[in-house]
Amino acid sequence: MWRRRKRPWRLRVSPVTLCDLCAMVLPADEAVRAYVPDSSAAHPTHDWFDGLRLLTACGEPHLERLREEYRRRPFVQEELWAAKIGQVLADGPPSLTLVQLACRTGLHEPEIRRAVAWHNRRRQEPRRERPEP
């Protein structure tokens, strides 16, 4: 007599995420999220999200503390352009002409030059310690 095979048990794993403030692990569907302006955030695939950072928190109090932290941070246009340039250089060939860089980032030559100058000035500054939140 033939026996029917039983189906193996499948482990169902629910996605988890971390709170950006306290690093608490929580189920992804219980996280509280919000977008905030951040000039260092360049989205890898959708340009319309450039300059916005998605924050994840374990609750409203932590989300509000994160929002306040980003509210105090200035939005520097050159930083956003530098982030876009860095992303293009990280994903493709490490050296591009100015024209190729302009085509891949959507920036104009003066914007690229300002972003590079901002980046170079930033690298020369001594590192500042971040205060504890």
PDB file of C-alpha atoms in Angstrom:
ATOM      1  CA  MET A   1       0.000   0.000   0.000  1.00  0.00           C
ATOM      2  CA  TRP A   2       1.298   3.414  -0.893  1.00  0.00           C
ATOM      3  CA  ARG A   3       1.622   5.962   1.836  1.00  0.00           C
ATOM      4  CA  ARG A   4       1.111   9.581   1.164  1.00  0.00           C
ATOM      5  CA  ARG A   5       4.016  11.824   2.069  1.00  0.00           C
ATOM      6  CA  LYS A   6       3.327  14.355   4.722  1.00  0.00           C
ATOM      7  CA  ARG A   7       4.159  17.923   3.939  1.00  0.00           C
ATOM      8  CA  PRO A   8       7.130  19.187   5.881  1.00  0.00           C
ATOM      9  CA  TRP A   9       6.488  21.905   8.409  1.00  0.00           C
ATOM     10  CA  ARG A  10       7.431  25.277   7.139  1.00  0.00           C
ATOM     11  CA  LEU A  11       8.768  27.758   9.578  1.00  0.00           C
ATOM     12  CA  ARG A  12       7.120  31.112   9.068  1.00  0.00           C
ATOM     13  CA  VAL A  13       9.495  33.913   9.870  1.00  0.00           C
ATOM     14  CA  SER A  14       8.035  37.353  10.291  1.00  0.00           C
ATOM     15  CA  PRO A  15      10.284  40.253   9.288  1.00  0.00           C
ATOM     16  CA  VAL A  16      11.864  42.230  12.090  1.00  0.00           C
ATOM     17  CA  THR A  17      13.363  45.710  12.258  1.00  0.00           C
ATOM     18  CA  LEU A  18      15.387  47.823  14.646  1.00  0.00           C
ATOM     19  CA  CYS A  19      14.512  51.057  16.391  1.00  0.00           C
ATOM     20  CA  ASP A  20      16.873  53.755  15.085  1.00  0.00           C
ATOM     21  CA  LEU A  21      17.215  55.223  18.583  1.00  0.00           C
ATOM     22  CA  CYS A  22      17.514  52.315  21.018  1.00  0.00           C
ATOM     23  CA  ALA A  23      18.194  49.420  18.575  1.00  0.00           C
ATOM     24  CA  MET A  24      15.362  47.365  20.051  1.00  0.00           C
ATOM     25  CA  VAL A  25      14.345  44.477  17.786  1.00  0.00           C
ATOM     26  CA  LEU A  26      10.640  44.512  16.991  1.00  0.00           C
ATOM     27  CA  PRO A  27       8.285  43.027  14.400  1.00  0.00           C
ATOM     28  CA  ALA A  28       8.262  45.146  11.263  1.00  0.00           C
ATOM     29  CA  ASP A  29       4.489  45.617  11.359  1.00  0.00           C
ATOM     30  CA  GLU A  30       4.683  47.123  14.879  1.00  0.00           C
ATOM     31  CA  ALA A  31       7.302  49.749  14.010  1.00  0.00           C
ATOM     32  CA  VAL A  32       6.425  53.434  13.743  1.00  0.00           C
ATOM     33  CA  ARG A  33       7.910  55.139  10.684  1.00  0.00           C
ATOM     34  CA  ALA A  34       8.215  58.648   9.305  1.00  0.00           C
ATOM     35  CA  TYR A  35      10.195  60.503   6.650  1.00  0.00           C
ATOM     36  CA  VAL A  36      12.310  63.492   7.695  1.00  0.00           C
ATOM     37  CA  PRO A  37      14.424  65.902   5.641  1.00  0.00           C
ATOM     38  CA  ASP A  38      18.080  64.821   5.577  1.00  0.00           C
ATOM     39  CA  SER A  39      20.600  66.146   3.094  1.00  0.00           C
ATOM     40  CA  SER A  40      22.843  63.089   3.483  1.00  0.00           C
ATOM     41  CA  ALA A  41      20.160  60.661   2.234  1.00  0.00           C
ATOM     42  CA  ALA A  42      20.187  59.730  -1.445  1.00  0.00           C
ATOM     43  CA  HIS A  43      17.788  56.966  -2.442  1.00  0.00           C
ATOM     44  CA  PRO A  44      19.410  54.256  -4.585  1.00  0.00           C
ATOM     45  CA  THR A  45      16.541  53.841  -7.065  1.00  0.00           C
ATOM     46  CA  HIS A  46      13.974  56.652  -6.695  1.00  0.00           C
ATOM     47  CA  ASP A  47      15.210  60.223  -7.098  1.00  0.00           C
ATOM     48  CA  TRP A  48      12.047  61.683  -5.593  1.00  0.00           C
ATOM     49  CA  PHE A  49      13.120  60.270  -2.192  1.00  0.00           C
ATOM     50  CA  ASP A  50      16.483  62.067  -2.316  1.00  0.00           C
ATOM     51  CA  GLY A  51      16.820  64.292   0.716  1.00  0.00           C
ATOM     52  CA  LEU A  52      14.371  62.222   2.777  1.00  0.00           C
ATOM     53  CA  ARG A  53      15.343  59.648   5.389  1.00  0.00           C
ATOM     54  CA  LEU A  54      12.949  56.974   6.602  1.00  0.00           C
ATOM     55  CA  LEU A  55      13.106  56.721  10.390  1.00  0.00           C
ATOM     56  CA  THR A  56      12.006  53.607  12.240  1.00  0.00           C
ATOM     57  CA  ALA A  57      11.147  53.651  15.925  1.00  0.00           C
ATOM     58  CA  CYS A  58       9.669  51.338  18.530  1.00  0.00           C
ATOM     59  CA  GLY A  59       7.094  53.934  19.591  1.00  0.00           C
ATOM     60  CA  GLU A  60       5.981  57.550  19.254  1.00  0.00           C
ATOM     61  CA  PRO A  61       8.301  58.909  21.997  1.00  0.00           C
ATOM     62  CA  HIS A  62      11.401  57.540  20.259  1.00  0.00           C
ATOM     63  CA  LEU A  63      10.150  58.699  16.864  1.00  0.00           C
ATOM     64  CA  GLU A  64       9.652  62.214  18.229  1.00  0.00           C
ATOM     65  CA  ARG A  65      13.203  62.262  19.671  1.00  0.00           C
ATOM     66  CA  LEU A  66      14.579  61.176  16.286  1.00  0.00           C
ATOM     67  CA  ARG A  67      12.522  63.821  14.483  1.00  0.00           C
ATOM     68  CA  GLU A  68      13.838  66.489  16.846  1.00  0.00           C
ATOM     69  CA  GLU A  69      17.418  65.372  16.210  1.00  0.00           C
ATOM     70  CA  TYR A  70      16.966  65.710  12.444  1.00  0.00           C
ATOM     71  CA  ARG A  71      15.046  68.990  12.839  1.00  0.00           C
ATOM     72  CA  ARG A  72      18.135  70.551  14.471  1.00  0.00           C
ATOM     73  CA  ARG A  73      20.401  69.340  11.667  1.00  0.00           C
ATOM     74  CA  PRO A  74      20.819  71.846   8.793  1.00  0.00           C
ATOM     75  CA  PHE A  75      19.883  70.785   5.261  1.00  0.00           C
ATOM     76  CA  VAL A  76      22.919  71.388   3.033  1.00  0.00           C
ATOM     77  CA  GLN A  77      22.213  71.068  -0.684  1.00  0.00           C
ATOM     78  CA  GLU A  78      25.864  70.306  -1.481  1.00  0.00           C
ATOM     79  CA  GLU A  79      25.746  67.361   0.946  1.00  0.00           C
ATOM     80  CA  LEU A  80      22.818  65.867  -0.979  1.00  0.00           C
ATOM     81  CA  TRP A  81      24.654  66.302  -4.269  1.00  0.00           C
ATOM     82  CA  ALA A  82      27.778  64.714  -2.765  1.00  0.00           C
ATOM     83  CA  ALA A  83      25.673  61.765  -1.565  1.00  0.00           C
ATOM     84  CA  LYS A  84      24.295  61.269  -5.082  1.00  0.00           C
ATOM     85  CA  ILE A  85      27.808  61.425  -6.561  1.00  0.00           C
ATOM     86  CA  GLY A  86      29.127  58.987  -3.968  1.00  0.00           C
ATOM     87  CA  GLN A  87      26.317  56.567  -4.721  1.00  0.00           C
ATOM     88  CA  VAL A  88      27.033  56.648  -8.466  1.00  0.00           C
ATOM     89  CA  LEU A  89      30.760  56.130  -7.914  1.00  0.00           C
ATOM     90  CA  ALA A  90      30.132  53.251  -5.499  1.00  0.00           C
ATOM     91  CA  ASP A  91      27.766  51.455  -7.906  1.00  0.00           C
ATOM     92  CA  GLY A  92      29.776  51.834 -11.095  1.00  0.00           C
ATOM     93  CA  PRO A  93      33.283  52.542 -12.288  1.00  0.00           C
ATOM     94  CA  PRO A  94      35.318  54.515  -9.733  1.00  0.00           C
ATOM     95  CA  SER A  95      36.408  57.176 -12.219  1.00  0.00           C
ATOM     96  CA  LEU A  96      34.053  59.023 -14.545  1.00  0.00           C
ATOM     97  CA  THR A  97      34.333  62.143 -16.636  1.00  0.00           C
ATOM     98  CA  LEU A  98      32.375  65.191 -15.588  1.00  0.00           C
ATOM     99  CA  VAL A  99      29.910  64.621 -18.430  1.00  0.00           C
ATOM    100  CA  GLN A 100      29.368  60.961 -17.469  1.00  0.00           C
ATOM    101  CA  LEU A 101      28.922  61.948 -13.833  1.00  0.00           C
ATOM    102  CA  ALA A 102      26.391  64.597 -14.822  1.00  0.00           C
ATOM    103  CA  CYS A 103      24.431  62.075 -16.901  1.00  0.00           C
ATOM    104  CA  ARG A 104      24.334  59.475 -14.131  1.00  0.00           C
ATOM    105  CA  THR A 105      23.459  61.846 -11.277  1.00  0.00           C
ATOM    106  CA  GLY A 106      21.220  64.318 -13.076  1.00  0.00           C
ATOM    107  CA  LEU A 107      23.344  67.174 -11.720  1.00  0.00           C
ATOM    108  CA  HIS A 108      24.867  70.043 -13.682  1.00  0.00           C
ATOM    109  CA  GLU A 109      28.588  70.809 -13.773  1.00  0.00           C
ATOM    110  CA  PRO A 110      28.442  73.717 -11.254  1.00  0.00           C
ATOM    111  CA  GLU A 111      26.504  71.528  -8.814  1.00  0.00           C
ATOM    112  CA  ILE A 112      29.061  68.736  -9.151  1.00  0.00           C
ATOM    113  CA  ARG A 113      31.924  71.156  -8.563  1.00  0.00           C
ATOM    114  CA  ARG A 114      30.216  72.636  -5.483  1.00  0.00           C
ATOM    115  CA  ALA A 115      29.530  69.136  -4.114  1.00  0.00           C
ATOM    116  CA  VAL A 116      33.149  68.061  -4.602  1.00  0.00           C
ATOM    117  CA  ALA A 117      34.407  71.265  -2.959  1.00  0.00           C
ATOM    118  CA  TRP A 118      32.013  70.737  -0.034  1.00  0.00           C
ATOM    119  CA  HIS A 119      33.165  67.126   0.317  1.00  0.00           C
ATOM    120  CA  ASN A 120      36.858  68.103   0.240  1.00  0.00           C
ATOM    121  CA  ARG A 121      36.345  70.851   2.858  1.00  0.00           C
ATOM    122  CA  ARG A 122      34.440  68.405   5.013  1.00  0.00           C
ATOM    123  CA  ARG A 123      37.231  65.808   4.873  1.00  0.00           C
ATOM    124  CA  GLN A 124      39.815  68.379   5.958  1.00  0.00           C
ATOM    125  CA  GLU A 125      37.864  69.411   9.074  1.00  0.00           C
ATOM    126  CA  PRO A 126      38.817  67.670  12.316  1.00  0.00           C
ATOM    127  CA  ARG A 127      36.280  65.075  13.372  1.00  0.00           C
ATOM    128  CA  ARG A 128      33.800  66.294  15.946  1.00  0.00           C
ATOM    129  CA  GLU A 129      32.395  64.003  18.580  1.00  0.00           C
ATOM    130  CA  ARG A 130      28.636  63.539  18.405  1.00  0.00           C
ATOM    131  CA  PRO A 131      26.862  64.317  21.670  1.00  0.00           C
ATOM    132  CA  GLU A 132      24.848  61.508  23.192  1.00  0.00           C
ATOM    133  CA  PRO A 133      21.086  61.782  22.497  1.00  0.00           C
TER     134      PRO A 133
END
